[in-house]
Short mmCIF file of N, CA and C in Angstrom, two decimals:
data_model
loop_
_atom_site.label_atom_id
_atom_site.label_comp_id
_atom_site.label_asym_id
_atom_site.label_seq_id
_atom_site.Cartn_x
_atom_site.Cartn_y
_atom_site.Cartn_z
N UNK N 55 -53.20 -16.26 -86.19
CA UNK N 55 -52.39 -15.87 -87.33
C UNK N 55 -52.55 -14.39 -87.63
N UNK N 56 -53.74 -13.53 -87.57
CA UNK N 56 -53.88 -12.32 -87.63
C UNK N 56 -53.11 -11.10 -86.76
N UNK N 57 -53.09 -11.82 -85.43
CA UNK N 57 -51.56 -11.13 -85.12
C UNK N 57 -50.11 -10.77 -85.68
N UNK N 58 -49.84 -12.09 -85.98
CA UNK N 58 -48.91 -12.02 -86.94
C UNK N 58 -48.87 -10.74 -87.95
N UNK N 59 -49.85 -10.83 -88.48
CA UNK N 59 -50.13 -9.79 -89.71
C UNK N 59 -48.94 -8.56 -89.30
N UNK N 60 -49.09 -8.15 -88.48
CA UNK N 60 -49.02 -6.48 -88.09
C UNK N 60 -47.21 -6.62 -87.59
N UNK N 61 -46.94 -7.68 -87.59
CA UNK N 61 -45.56 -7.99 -86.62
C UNK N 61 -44.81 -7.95 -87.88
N UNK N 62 -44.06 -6.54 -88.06
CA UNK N 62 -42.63 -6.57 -88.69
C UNK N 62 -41.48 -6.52 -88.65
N UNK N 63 -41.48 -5.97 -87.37
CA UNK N 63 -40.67 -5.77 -86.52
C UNK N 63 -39.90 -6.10 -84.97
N UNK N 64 -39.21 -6.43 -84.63
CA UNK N 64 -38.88 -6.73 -83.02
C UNK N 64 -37.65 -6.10 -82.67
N UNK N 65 -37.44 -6.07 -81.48
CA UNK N 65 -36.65 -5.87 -80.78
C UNK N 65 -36.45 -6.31 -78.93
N UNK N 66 -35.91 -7.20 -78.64
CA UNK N 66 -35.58 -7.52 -76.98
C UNK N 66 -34.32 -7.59 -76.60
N UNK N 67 -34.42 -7.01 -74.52
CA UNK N 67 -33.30 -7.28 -74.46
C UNK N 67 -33.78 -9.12 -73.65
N UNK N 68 -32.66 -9.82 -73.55
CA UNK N 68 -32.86 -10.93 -72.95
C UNK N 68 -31.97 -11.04 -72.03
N UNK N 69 -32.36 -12.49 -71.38
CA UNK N 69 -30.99 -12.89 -69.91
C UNK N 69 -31.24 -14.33 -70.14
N UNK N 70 -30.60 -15.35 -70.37
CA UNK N 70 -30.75 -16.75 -70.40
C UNK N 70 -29.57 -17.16 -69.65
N UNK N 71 -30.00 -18.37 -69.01
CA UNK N 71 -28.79 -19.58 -68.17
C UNK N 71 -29.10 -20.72 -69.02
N UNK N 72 -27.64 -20.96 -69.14
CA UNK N 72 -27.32 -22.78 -69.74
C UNK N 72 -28.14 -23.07 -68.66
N UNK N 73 -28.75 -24.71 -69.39
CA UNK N 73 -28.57 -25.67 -68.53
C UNK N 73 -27.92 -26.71 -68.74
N UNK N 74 -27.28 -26.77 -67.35
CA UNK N 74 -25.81 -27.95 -67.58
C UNK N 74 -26.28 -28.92 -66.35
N UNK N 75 -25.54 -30.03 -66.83
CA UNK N 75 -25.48 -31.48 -66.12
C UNK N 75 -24.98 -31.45 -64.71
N UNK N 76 -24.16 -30.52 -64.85
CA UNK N 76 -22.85 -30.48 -63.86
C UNK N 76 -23.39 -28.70 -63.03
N UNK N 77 -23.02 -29.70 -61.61
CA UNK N 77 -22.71 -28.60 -60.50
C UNK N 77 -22.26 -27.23 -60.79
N UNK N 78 -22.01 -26.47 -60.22
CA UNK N 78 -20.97 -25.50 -59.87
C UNK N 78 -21.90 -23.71 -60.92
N UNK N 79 -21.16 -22.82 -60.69
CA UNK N 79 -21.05 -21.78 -61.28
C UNK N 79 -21.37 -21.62 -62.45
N UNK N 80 -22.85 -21.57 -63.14
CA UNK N 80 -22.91 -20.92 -64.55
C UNK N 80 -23.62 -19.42 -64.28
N UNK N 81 -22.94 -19.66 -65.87
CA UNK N 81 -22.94 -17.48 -65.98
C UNK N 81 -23.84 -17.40 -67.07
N UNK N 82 -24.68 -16.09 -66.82
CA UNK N 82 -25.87 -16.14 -67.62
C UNK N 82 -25.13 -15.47 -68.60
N UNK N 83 -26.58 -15.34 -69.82
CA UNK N 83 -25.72 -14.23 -71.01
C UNK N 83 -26.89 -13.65 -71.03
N UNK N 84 -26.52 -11.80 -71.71
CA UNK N 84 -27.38 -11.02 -71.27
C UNK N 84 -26.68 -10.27 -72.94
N UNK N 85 -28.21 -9.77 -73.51
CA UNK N 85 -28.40 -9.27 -74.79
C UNK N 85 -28.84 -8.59 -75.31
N UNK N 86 -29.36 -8.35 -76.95
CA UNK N 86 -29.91 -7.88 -77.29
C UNK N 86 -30.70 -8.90 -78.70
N UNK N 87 -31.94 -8.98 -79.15
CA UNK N 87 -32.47 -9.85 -80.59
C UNK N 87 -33.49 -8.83 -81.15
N UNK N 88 -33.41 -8.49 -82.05
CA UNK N 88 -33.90 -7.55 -83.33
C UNK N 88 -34.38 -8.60 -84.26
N UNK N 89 -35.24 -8.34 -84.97
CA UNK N 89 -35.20 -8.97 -86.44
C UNK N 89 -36.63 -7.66 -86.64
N UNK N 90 -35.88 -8.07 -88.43
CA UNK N 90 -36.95 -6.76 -89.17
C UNK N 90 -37.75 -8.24 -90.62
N UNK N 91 -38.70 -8.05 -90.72
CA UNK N 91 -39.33 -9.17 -92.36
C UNK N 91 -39.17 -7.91 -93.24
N UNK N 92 -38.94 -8.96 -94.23
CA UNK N 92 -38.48 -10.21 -94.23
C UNK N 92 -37.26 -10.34 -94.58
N UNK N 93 -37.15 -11.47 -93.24
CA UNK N 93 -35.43 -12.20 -93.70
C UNK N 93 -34.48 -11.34 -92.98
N UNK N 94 -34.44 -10.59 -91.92
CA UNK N 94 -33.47 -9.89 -91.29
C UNK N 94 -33.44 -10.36 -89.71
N UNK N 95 -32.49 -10.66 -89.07
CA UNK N 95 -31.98 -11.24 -87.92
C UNK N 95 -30.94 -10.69 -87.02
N UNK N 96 -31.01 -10.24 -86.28
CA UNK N 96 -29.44 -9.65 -85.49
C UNK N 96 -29.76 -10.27 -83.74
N UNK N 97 -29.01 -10.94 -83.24
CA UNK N 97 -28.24 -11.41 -81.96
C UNK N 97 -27.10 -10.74 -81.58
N UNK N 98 -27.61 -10.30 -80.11
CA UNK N 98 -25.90 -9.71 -80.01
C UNK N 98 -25.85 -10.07 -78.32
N UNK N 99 -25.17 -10.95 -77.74
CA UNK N 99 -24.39 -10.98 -76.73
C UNK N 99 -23.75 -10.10 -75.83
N UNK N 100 -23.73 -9.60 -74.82
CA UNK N 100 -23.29 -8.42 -74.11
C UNK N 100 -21.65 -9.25 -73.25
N UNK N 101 -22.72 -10.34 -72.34
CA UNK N 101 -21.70 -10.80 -71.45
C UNK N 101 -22.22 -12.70 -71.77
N UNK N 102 -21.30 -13.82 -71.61
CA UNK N 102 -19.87 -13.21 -71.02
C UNK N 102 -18.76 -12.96 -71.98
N UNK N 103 -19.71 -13.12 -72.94
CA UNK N 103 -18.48 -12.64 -74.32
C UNK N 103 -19.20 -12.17 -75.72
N UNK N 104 -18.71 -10.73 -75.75
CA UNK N 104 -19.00 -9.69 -76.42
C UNK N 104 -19.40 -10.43 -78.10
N UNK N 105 -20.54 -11.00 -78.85
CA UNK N 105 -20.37 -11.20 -80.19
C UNK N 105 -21.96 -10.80 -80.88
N UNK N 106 -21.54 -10.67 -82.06
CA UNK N 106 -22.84 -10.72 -83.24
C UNK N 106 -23.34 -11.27 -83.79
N UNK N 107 -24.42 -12.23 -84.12
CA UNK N 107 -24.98 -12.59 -85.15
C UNK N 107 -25.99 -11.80 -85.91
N UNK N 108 -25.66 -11.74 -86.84
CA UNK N 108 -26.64 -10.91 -87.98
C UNK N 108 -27.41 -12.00 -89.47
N UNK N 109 -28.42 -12.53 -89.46
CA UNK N 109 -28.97 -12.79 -90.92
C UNK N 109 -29.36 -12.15 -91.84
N UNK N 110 -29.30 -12.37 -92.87
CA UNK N 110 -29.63 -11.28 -93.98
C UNK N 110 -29.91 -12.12 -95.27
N UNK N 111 -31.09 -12.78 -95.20
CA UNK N 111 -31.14 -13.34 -96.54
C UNK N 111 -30.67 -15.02 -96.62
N UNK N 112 -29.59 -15.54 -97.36
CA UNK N 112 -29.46 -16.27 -96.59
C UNK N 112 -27.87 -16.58 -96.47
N UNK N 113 -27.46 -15.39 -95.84
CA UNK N 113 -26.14 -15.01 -95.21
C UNK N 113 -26.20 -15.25 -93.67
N UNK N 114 -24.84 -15.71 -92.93
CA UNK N 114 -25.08 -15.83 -91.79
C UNK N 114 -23.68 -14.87 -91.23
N UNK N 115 -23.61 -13.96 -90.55
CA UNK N 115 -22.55 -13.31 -90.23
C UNK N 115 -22.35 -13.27 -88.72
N UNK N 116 -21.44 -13.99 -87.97
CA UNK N 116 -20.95 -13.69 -86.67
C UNK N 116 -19.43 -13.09 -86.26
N UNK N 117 -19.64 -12.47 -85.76
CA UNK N 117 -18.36 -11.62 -85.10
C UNK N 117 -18.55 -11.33 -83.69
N UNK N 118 -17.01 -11.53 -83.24
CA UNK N 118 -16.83 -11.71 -82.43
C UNK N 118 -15.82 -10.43 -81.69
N UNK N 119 -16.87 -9.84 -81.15
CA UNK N 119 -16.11 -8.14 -80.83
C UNK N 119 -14.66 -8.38 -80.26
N UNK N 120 -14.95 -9.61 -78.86
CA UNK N 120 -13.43 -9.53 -78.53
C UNK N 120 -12.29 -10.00 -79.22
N UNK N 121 -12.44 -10.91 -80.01
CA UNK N 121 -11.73 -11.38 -81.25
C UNK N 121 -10.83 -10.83 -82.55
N UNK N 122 -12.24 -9.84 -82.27
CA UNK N 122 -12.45 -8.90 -83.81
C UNK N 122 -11.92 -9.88 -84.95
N UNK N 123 -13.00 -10.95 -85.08
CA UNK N 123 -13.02 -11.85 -85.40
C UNK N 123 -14.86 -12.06 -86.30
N UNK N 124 -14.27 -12.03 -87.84
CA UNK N 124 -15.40 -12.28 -88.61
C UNK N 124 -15.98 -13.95 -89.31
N UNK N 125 -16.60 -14.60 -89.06
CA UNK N 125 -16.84 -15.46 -89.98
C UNK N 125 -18.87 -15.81 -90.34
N UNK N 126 -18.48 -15.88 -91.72
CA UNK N 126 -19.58 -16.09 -93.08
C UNK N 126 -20.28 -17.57 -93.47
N UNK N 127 -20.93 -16.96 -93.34
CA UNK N 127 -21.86 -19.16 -93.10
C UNK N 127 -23.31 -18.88 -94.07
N UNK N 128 -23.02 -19.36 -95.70
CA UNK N 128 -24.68 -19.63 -96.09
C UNK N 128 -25.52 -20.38 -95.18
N UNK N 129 -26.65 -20.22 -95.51
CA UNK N 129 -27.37 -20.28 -94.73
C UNK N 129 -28.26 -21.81 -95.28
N UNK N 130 -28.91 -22.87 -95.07
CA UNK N 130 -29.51 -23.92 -95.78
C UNK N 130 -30.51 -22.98 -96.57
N UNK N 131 -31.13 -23.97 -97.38
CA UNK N 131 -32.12 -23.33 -98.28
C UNK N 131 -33.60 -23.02 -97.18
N UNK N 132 -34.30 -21.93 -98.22
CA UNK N 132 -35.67 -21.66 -97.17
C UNK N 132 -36.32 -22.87 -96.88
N UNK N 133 -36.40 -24.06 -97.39
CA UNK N 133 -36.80 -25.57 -97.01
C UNK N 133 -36.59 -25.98 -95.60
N UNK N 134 -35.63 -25.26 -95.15
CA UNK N 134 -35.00 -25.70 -93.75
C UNK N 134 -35.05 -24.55 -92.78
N UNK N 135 -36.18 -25.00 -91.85
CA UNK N 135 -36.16 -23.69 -90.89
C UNK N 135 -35.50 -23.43 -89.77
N UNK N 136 -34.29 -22.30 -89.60
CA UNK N 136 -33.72 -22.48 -87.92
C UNK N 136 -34.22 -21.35 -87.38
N UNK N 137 -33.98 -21.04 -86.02
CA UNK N 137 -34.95 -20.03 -85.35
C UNK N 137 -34.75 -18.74 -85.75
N UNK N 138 -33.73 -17.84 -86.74
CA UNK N 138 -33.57 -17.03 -87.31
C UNK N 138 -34.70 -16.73 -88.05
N UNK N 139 -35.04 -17.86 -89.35
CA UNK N 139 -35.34 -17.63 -90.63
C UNK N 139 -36.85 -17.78 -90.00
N UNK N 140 -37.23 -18.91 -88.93
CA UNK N 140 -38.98 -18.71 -88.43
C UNK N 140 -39.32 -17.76 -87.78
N UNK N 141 -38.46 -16.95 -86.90
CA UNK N 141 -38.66 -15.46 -86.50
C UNK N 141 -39.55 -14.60 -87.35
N UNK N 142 -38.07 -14.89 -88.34
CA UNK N 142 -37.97 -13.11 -89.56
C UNK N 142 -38.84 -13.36 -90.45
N UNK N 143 -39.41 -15.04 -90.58
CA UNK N 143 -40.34 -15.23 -91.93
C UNK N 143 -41.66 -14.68 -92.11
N UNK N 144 -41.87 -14.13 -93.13
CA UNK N 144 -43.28 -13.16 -93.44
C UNK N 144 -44.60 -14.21 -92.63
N UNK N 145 -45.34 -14.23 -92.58
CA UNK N 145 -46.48 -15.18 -92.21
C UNK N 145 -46.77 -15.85 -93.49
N UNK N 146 -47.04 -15.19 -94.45
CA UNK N 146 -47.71 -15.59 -95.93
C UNK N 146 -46.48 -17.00 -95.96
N UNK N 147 -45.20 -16.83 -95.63
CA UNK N 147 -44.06 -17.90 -96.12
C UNK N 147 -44.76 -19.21 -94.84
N UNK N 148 -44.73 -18.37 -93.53
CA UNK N 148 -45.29 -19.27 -92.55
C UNK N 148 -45.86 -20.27 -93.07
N UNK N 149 -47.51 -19.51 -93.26
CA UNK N 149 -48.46 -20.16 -93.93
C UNK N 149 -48.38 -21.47 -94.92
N UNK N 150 -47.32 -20.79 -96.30
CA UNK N 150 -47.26 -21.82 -96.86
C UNK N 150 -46.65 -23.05 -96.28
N UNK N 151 -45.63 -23.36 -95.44
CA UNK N 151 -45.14 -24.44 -94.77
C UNK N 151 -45.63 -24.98 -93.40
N UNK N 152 -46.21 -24.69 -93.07
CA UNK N 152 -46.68 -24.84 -91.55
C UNK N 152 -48.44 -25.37 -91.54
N UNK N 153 -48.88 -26.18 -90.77
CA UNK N 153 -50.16 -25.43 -90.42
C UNK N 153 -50.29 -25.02 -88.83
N UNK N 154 -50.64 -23.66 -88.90
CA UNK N 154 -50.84 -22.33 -87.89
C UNK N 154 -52.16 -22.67 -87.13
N UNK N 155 -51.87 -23.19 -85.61
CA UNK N 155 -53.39 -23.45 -85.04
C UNK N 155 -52.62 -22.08 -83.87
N UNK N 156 -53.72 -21.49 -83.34
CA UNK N 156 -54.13 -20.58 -82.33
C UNK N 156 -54.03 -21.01 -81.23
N UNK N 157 -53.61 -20.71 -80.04
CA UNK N 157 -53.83 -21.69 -78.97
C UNK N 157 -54.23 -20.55 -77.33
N UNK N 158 -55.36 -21.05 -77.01
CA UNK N 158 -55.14 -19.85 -75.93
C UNK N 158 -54.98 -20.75 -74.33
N UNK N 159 -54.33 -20.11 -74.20
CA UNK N 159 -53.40 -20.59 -72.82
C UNK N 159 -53.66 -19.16 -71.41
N UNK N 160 -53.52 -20.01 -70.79
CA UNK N 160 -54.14 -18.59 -69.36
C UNK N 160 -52.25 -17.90 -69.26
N UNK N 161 -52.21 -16.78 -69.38
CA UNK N 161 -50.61 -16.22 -69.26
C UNK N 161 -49.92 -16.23 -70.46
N UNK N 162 -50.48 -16.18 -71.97
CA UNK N 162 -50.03 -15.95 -72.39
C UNK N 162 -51.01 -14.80 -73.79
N UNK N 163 -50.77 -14.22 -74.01
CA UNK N 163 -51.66 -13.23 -75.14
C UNK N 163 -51.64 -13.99 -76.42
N UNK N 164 -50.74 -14.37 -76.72
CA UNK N 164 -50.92 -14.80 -78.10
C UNK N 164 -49.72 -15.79 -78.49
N UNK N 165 -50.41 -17.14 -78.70
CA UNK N 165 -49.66 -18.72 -78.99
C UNK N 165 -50.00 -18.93 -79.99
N UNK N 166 -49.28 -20.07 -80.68
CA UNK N 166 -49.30 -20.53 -81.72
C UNK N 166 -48.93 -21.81 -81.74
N UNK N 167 -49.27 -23.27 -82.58
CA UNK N 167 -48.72 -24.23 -82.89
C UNK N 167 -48.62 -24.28 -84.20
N UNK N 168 -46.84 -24.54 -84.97
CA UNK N 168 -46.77 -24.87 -86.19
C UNK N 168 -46.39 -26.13 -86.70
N UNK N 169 -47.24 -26.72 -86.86
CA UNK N 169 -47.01 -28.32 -87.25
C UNK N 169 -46.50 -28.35 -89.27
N UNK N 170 -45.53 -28.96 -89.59
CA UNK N 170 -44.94 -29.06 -90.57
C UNK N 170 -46.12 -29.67 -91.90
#
């Protein structure tokens, strides 16, 4: 959990593949994920189709560059965690909902299990 402490910030780029049932041709998507604590979130999609997600509180904003296409989604209450709001959440919020065990694993620097 003391790691945590110091983490206010992020920024990655990523590359993920669906996984699908079915044969044939999938196309990866290739990005960018930011989040700033507390409570700030941004996703952004490069390929194969240009869009944004941004959180802010508990606003949900996606746009869709090729579209140019906006739509606005509250967000559930802090009671309900989706991978946005457990990202961006302070630790102290962690803390209170979770319990935070340490886990050390060969290949990885720093794990965590949060059991409800």
């Amino acid at each position: 959990m003391l790691g945590l402490l110091h983490f206010n910030a992020y920024q990655a780029k990523f590359k993920q593949w669906p996984q699908s049932g079915r044969a044939g041709n999938i196309t990866p998507s290739e990005g960018t994920v930011s989040l700033a604590r507390p409570g700030r979130f941004r996703w952004e999609t490069r390929t194969p189709t240009h869009q944004i997600l941004l959180v802010s509180g508990n606003q949900l904003t996606i746009y869709d560059v090729d579209l140019m296409q906006v739509t606005l989604q509250k967000l559930p209450p802090q009671g309900i965690f989706n991978p946005a709001v457990l990202l961006s959440a302070t630790p102290k919020v962690l803390a209170s909902r979770f319990i935070i065990t340490r886990v050390h694993q060969a290949g990885l620097d720093d794990a965590f299990i949060l059991k409800p």
